[in-house]
Tab-separated table of C-alpha atoms in Angstrom:
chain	number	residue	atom	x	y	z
H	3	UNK	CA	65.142	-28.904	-0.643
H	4	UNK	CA	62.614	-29.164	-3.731
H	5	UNK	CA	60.555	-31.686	-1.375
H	6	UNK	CA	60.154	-28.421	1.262
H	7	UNK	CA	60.112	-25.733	-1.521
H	8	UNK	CA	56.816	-27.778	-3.098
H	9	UNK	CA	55.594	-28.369	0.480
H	10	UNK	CA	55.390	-24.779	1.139
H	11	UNK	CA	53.595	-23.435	-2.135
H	12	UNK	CA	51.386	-26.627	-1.937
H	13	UNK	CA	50.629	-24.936	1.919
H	14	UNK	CA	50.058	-21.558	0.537
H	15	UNK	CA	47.819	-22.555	-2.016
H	16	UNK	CA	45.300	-24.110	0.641
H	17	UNK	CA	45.481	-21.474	3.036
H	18	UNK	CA	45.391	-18.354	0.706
H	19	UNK	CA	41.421	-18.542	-0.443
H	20	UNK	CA	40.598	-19.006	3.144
H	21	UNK	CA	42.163	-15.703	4.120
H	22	UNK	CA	40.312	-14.339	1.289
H	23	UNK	CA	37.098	-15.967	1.906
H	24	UNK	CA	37.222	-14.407	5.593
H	25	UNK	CA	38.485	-11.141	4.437
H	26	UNK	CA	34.886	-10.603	2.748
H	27	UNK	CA	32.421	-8.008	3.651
H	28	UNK	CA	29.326	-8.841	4.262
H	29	UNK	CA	26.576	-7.010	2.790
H	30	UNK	CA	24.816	-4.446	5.139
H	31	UNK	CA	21.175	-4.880	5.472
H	32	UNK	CA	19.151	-2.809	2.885
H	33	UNK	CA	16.960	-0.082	4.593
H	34	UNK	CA	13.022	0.932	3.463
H	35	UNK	CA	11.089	3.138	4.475
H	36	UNK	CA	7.399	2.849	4.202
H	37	UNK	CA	5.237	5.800	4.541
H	38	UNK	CA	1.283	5.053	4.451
H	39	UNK	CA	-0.020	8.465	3.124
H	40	UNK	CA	-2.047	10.753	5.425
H	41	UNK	CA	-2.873	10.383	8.462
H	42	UNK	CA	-6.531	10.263	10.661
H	43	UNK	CA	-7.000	14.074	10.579
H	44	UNK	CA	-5.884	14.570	6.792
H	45	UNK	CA	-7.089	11.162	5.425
H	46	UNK	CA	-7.019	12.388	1.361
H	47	UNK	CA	-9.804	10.735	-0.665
H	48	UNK	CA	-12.980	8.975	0.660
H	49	UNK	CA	-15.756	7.145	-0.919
H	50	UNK	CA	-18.527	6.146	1.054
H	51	UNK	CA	-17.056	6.033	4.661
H	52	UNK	CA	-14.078	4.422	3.087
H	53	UNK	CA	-11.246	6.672	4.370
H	54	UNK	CA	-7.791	6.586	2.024
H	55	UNK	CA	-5.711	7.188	5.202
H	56	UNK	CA	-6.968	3.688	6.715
H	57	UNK	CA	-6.379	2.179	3.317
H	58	UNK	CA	-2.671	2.955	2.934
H	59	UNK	CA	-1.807	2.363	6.134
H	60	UNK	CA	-3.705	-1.190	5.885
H	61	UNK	CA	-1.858	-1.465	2.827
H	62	UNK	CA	1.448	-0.546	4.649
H	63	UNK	CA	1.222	-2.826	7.196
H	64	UNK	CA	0.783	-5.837	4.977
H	65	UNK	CA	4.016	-4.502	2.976
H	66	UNK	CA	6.005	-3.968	6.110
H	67	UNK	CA	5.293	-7.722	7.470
H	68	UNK	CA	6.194	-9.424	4.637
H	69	UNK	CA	9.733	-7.461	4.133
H	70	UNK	CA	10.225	-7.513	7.753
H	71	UNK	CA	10.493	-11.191	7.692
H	72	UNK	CA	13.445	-10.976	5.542
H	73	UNK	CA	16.774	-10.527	7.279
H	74	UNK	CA	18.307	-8.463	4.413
H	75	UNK	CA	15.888	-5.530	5.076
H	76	UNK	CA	15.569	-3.198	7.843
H	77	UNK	CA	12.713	-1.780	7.517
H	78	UNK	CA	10.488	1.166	8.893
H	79	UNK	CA	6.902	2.466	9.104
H	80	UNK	CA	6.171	6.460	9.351
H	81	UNK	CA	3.031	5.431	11.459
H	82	UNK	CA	0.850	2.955	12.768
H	83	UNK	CA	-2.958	2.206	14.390
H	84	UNK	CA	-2.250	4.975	17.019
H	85	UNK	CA	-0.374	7.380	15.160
H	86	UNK	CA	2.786	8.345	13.794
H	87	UNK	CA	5.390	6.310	15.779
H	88	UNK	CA	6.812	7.842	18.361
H	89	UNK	CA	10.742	8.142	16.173
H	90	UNK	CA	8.989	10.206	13.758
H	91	UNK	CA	6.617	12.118	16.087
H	92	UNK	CA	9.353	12.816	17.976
H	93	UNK	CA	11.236	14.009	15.018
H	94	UNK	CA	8.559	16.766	14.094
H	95	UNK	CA	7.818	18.362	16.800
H	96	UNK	CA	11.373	18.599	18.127
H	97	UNK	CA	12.630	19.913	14.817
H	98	UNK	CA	9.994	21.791	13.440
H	99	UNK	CA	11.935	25.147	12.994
H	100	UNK	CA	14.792	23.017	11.108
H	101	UNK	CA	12.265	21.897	8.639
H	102	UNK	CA	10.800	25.074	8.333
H	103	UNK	CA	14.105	26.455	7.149
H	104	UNK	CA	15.375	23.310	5.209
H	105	UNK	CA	11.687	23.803	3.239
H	106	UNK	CA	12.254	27.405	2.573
H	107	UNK	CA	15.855	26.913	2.033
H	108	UNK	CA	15.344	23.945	-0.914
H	109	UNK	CA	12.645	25.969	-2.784
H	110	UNK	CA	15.056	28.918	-2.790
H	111	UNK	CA	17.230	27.311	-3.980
H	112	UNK	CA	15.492	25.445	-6.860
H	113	UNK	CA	13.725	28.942	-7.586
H	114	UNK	CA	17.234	30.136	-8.283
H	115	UNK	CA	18.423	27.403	-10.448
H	116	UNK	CA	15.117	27.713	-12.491
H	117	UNK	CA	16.021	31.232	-13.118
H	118	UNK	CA	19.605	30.461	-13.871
H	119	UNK	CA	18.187	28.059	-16.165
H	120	UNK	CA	19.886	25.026	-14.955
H	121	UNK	CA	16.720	23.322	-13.960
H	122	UNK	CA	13.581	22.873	-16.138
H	123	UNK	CA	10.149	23.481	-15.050
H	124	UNK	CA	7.892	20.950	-16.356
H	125	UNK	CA	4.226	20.032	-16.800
H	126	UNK	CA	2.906	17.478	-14.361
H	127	UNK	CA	-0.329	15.782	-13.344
H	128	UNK	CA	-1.951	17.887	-11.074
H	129	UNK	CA	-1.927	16.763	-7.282
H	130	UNK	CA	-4.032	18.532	-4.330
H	131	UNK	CA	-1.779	21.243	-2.793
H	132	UNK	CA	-1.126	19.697	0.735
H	133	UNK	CA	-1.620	21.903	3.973
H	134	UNK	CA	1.319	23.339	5.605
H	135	UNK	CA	1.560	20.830	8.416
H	136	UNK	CA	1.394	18.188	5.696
H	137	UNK	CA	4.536	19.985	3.859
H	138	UNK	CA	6.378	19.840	7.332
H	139	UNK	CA	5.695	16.358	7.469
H	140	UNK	CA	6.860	15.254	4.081
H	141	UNK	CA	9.495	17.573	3.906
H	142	UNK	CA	10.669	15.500	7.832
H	143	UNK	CA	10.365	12.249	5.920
H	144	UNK	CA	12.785	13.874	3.159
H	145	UNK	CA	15.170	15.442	6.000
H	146	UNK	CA	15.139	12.274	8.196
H	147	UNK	CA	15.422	10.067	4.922
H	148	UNK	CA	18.994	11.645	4.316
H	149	UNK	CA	19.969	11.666	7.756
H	150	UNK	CA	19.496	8.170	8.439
H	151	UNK	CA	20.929	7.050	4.828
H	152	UNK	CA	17.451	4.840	3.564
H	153	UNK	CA	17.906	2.868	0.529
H	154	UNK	CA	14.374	3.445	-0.221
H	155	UNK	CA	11.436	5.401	0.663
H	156	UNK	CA	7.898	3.760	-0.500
H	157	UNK	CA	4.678	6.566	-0.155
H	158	UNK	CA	1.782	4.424	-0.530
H	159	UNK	CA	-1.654	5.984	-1.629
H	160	UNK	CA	-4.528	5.273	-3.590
H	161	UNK	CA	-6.162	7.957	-5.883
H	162	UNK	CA	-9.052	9.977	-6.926
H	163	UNK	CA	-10.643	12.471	-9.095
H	164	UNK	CA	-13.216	14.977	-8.448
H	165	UNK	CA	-16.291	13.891	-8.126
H	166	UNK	CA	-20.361	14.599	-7.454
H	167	UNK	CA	-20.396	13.186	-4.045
H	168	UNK	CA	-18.126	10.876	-1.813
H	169	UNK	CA	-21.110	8.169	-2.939
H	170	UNK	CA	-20.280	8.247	-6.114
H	171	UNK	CA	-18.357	6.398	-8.415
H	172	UNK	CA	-15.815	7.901	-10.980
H	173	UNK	CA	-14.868	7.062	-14.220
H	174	UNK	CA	-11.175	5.999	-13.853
H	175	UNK	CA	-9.158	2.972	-12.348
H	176	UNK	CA	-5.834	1.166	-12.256
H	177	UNK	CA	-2.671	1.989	-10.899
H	178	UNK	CA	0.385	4.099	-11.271
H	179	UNK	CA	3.384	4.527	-9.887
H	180	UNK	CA	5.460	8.208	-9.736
H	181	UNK	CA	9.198	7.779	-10.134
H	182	UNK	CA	11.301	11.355	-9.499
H	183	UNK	CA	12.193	13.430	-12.811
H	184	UNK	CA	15.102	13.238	-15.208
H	185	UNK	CA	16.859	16.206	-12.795
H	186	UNK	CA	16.741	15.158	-10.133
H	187	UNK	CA	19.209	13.487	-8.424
H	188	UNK	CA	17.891	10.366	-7.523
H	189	UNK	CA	15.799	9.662	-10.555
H	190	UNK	CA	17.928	6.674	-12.505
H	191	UNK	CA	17.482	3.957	-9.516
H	192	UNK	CA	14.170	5.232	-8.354
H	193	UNK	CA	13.276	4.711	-12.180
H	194	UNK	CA	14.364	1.371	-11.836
H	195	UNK	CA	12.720	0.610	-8.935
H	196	UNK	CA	9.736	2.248	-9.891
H	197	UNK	CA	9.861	-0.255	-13.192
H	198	UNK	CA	10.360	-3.731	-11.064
H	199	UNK	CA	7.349	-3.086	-8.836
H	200	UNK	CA	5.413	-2.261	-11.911
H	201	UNK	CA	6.308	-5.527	-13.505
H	202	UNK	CA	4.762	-6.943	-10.552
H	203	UNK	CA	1.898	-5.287	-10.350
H	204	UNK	CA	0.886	-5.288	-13.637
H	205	UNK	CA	0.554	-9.487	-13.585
H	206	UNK	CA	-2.696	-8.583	-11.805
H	207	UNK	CA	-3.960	-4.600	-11.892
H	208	UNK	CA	-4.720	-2.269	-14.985
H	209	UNK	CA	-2.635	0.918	-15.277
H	210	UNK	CA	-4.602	4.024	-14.916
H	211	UNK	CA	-6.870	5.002	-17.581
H	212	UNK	CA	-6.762	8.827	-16.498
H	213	UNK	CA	-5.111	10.271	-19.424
H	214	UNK	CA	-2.474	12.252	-17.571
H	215	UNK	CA	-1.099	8.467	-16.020
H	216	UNK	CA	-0.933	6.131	-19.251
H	217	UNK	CA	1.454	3.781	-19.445
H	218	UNK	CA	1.281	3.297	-15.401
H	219	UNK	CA	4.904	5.247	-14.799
H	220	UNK	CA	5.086	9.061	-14.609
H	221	UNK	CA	8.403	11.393	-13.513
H	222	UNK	CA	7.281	13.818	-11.259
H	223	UNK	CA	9.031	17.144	-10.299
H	224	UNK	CA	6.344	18.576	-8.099
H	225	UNK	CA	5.877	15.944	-5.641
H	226	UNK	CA	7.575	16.339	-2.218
H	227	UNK	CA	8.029	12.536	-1.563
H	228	UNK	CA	9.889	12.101	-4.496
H	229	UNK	CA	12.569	14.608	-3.357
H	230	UNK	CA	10.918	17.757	-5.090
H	231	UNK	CA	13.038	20.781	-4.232
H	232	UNK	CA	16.743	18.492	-4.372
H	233	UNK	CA	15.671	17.785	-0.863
H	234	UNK	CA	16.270	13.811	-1.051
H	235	UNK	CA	19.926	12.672	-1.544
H	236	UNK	CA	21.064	10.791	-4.842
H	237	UNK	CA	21.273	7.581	-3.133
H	238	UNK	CA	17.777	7.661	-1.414
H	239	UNK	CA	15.476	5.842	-3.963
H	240	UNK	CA	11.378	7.153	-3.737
H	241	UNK	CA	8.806	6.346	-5.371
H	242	UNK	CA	4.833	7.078	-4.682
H	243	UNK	CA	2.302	4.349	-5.781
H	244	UNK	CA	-1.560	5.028	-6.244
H	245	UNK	CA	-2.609	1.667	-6.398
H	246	UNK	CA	-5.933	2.488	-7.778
H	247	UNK	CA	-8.980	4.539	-7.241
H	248	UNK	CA	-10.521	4.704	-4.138
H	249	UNK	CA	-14.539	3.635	-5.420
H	250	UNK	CA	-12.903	0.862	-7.790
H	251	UNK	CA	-14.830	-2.235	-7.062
H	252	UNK	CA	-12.038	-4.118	-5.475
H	253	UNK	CA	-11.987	-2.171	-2.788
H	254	UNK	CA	-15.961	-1.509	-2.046
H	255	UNK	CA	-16.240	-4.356	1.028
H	256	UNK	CA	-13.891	-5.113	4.003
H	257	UNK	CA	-13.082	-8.724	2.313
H	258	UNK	CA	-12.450	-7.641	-1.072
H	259	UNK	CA	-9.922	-4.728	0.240
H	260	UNK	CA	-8.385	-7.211	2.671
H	261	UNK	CA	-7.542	-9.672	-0.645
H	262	UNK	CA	-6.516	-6.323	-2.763
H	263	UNK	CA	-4.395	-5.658	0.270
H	264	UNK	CA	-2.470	-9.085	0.505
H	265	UNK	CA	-1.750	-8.884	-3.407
H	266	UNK	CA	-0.663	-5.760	-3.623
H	267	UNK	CA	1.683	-5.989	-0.546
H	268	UNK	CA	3.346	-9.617	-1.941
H	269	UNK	CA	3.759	-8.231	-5.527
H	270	UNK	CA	5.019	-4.813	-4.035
H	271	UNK	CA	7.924	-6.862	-2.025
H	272	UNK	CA	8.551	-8.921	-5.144
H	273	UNK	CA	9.247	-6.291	-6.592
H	274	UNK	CA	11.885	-4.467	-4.378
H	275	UNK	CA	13.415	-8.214	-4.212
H	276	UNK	CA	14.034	-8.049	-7.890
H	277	UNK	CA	15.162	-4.726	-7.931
H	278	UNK	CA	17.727	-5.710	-5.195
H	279	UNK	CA	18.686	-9.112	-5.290
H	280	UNK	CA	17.761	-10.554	-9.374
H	281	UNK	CA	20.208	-9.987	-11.795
């Protein structure tokens, strides 16, 4: 009787951990979004004929092939060579009056908590005011974000300041990255992402030496692709990099851009990596 009593536990011992080990879920893959700034009728800053629509979504591209590599990522582009793709084309047009009203509905309702005093108004850098198809846009990005549940959302620009002529060549350089404000819902891990692609890039680039962007990582209230307005869920990390000014040296020839381009995309997905995977 002991000899099949310490048979049986010896058999349960084995076969227990297996059960276990099979039991285990397996990790779902994580989902980015990347979303090359502009487009080809609103391209943002210029110098020279150097358009900063062809730059992010050069930039983009670069990011996109790297992470796409890696099975732990799904990962999507807002638009490519021809366009937006034809998902998020799609997407506009056929729910333009939605966005309309989820625009108008999230500023009411921020407008209202600012006068109940529950939310803050802040100073922020100042940013170009975007046209109203550009709102739709990024406010779609925000809406479709949510709806599809995206672990992260990545706007990629690079940046500018008023100057004489599109020829010449401003005072500033270096990068920054915006990370979503204190109140807003999904500011602690966008923070932290914000901070491990910043580790990254600052092995190789300068921070910004425009006043308003020491230090290389600002919050942000005002900016719709950080979720301005509570209109990107707690869970939906954003962040916006400006990965330098558009007349910086680096980026005056085809060849030097292309190089800037490969660095910045490998230390960009370095980043998310550590942000996901490094403890």
């Amino acid at each position: 009787m002991k000899r099949i009593l310490s048979t049986l536990i010896l058999f349960s011992f084995i076969t227990t951990p297996v059960f276990f080990l099979h039991a285990q879920k397996v990790p779902e893959p994580i989902k980015i979004l990347l979303v090359p700034g502009h487009d080809a009728e609103v391209w943002g800053a210029q110098y020279g004929n150097i358009k900063e629509g062809d730059m992010n979504l050069s930039l983009a591209i670069k990011i996109y092939d790297i992470l796409k590599k890696d099975k732990r990522f799904i990962v999507k582009i807002t638009r490519n060579k021809e366009g937006y793709v034809k998902e998020f084309a799609d997407y506009f047009s056929s729910q333009e009056t939605d966005l309309i009203a989820f625009k108008e509905n999230a500023k009411k309702q921020t407008q209202n908590k600012i006068i109940e005093g529950s939310f803050l108004e802040k100073e922020t850098v100042p940013h170009n005011t975007v046209t109203a198809n550009t709102a739709i846009v990024l406010y779609g990005i925000n809406k479709w974000a949510n709806e599809n549940k995206m672990d992260v959302v990545i706007h990629i620009h690079f940046n500018d300041y008023p100057r004489k002529s599109k020829w010449t060549i401003g005072k500033y350089k270096g990068f920054v990255i915006y990370m979503p404000d204190g109140q807003m819902v999904n500011w602690k891990e966008s923070g932290q992402l914000a901070a491990n692609i910043f580790t990254q890039l600052s092995k190789k680039y300068i921070t910004s030496t425009f006043k308003l962007e020491l230090g290389g990582l600002i919050p942000d209230q005002k900016l719709i692709a950080l979720g301005s307005n509570g209109t990107l869920d707690g869970n939906v990390r954003s962040v916006l990099i400006e990965y330098g000014y558009i007349y910086e040296k680096k980026f005056r020839t085809s060849s030097l851009r292309n190089q800037a381009y490969k660095n910045m995309a490998s230390l960009t997905a370095t980043g998310i990596k550590n942000y996901f995977f490094v403890k």
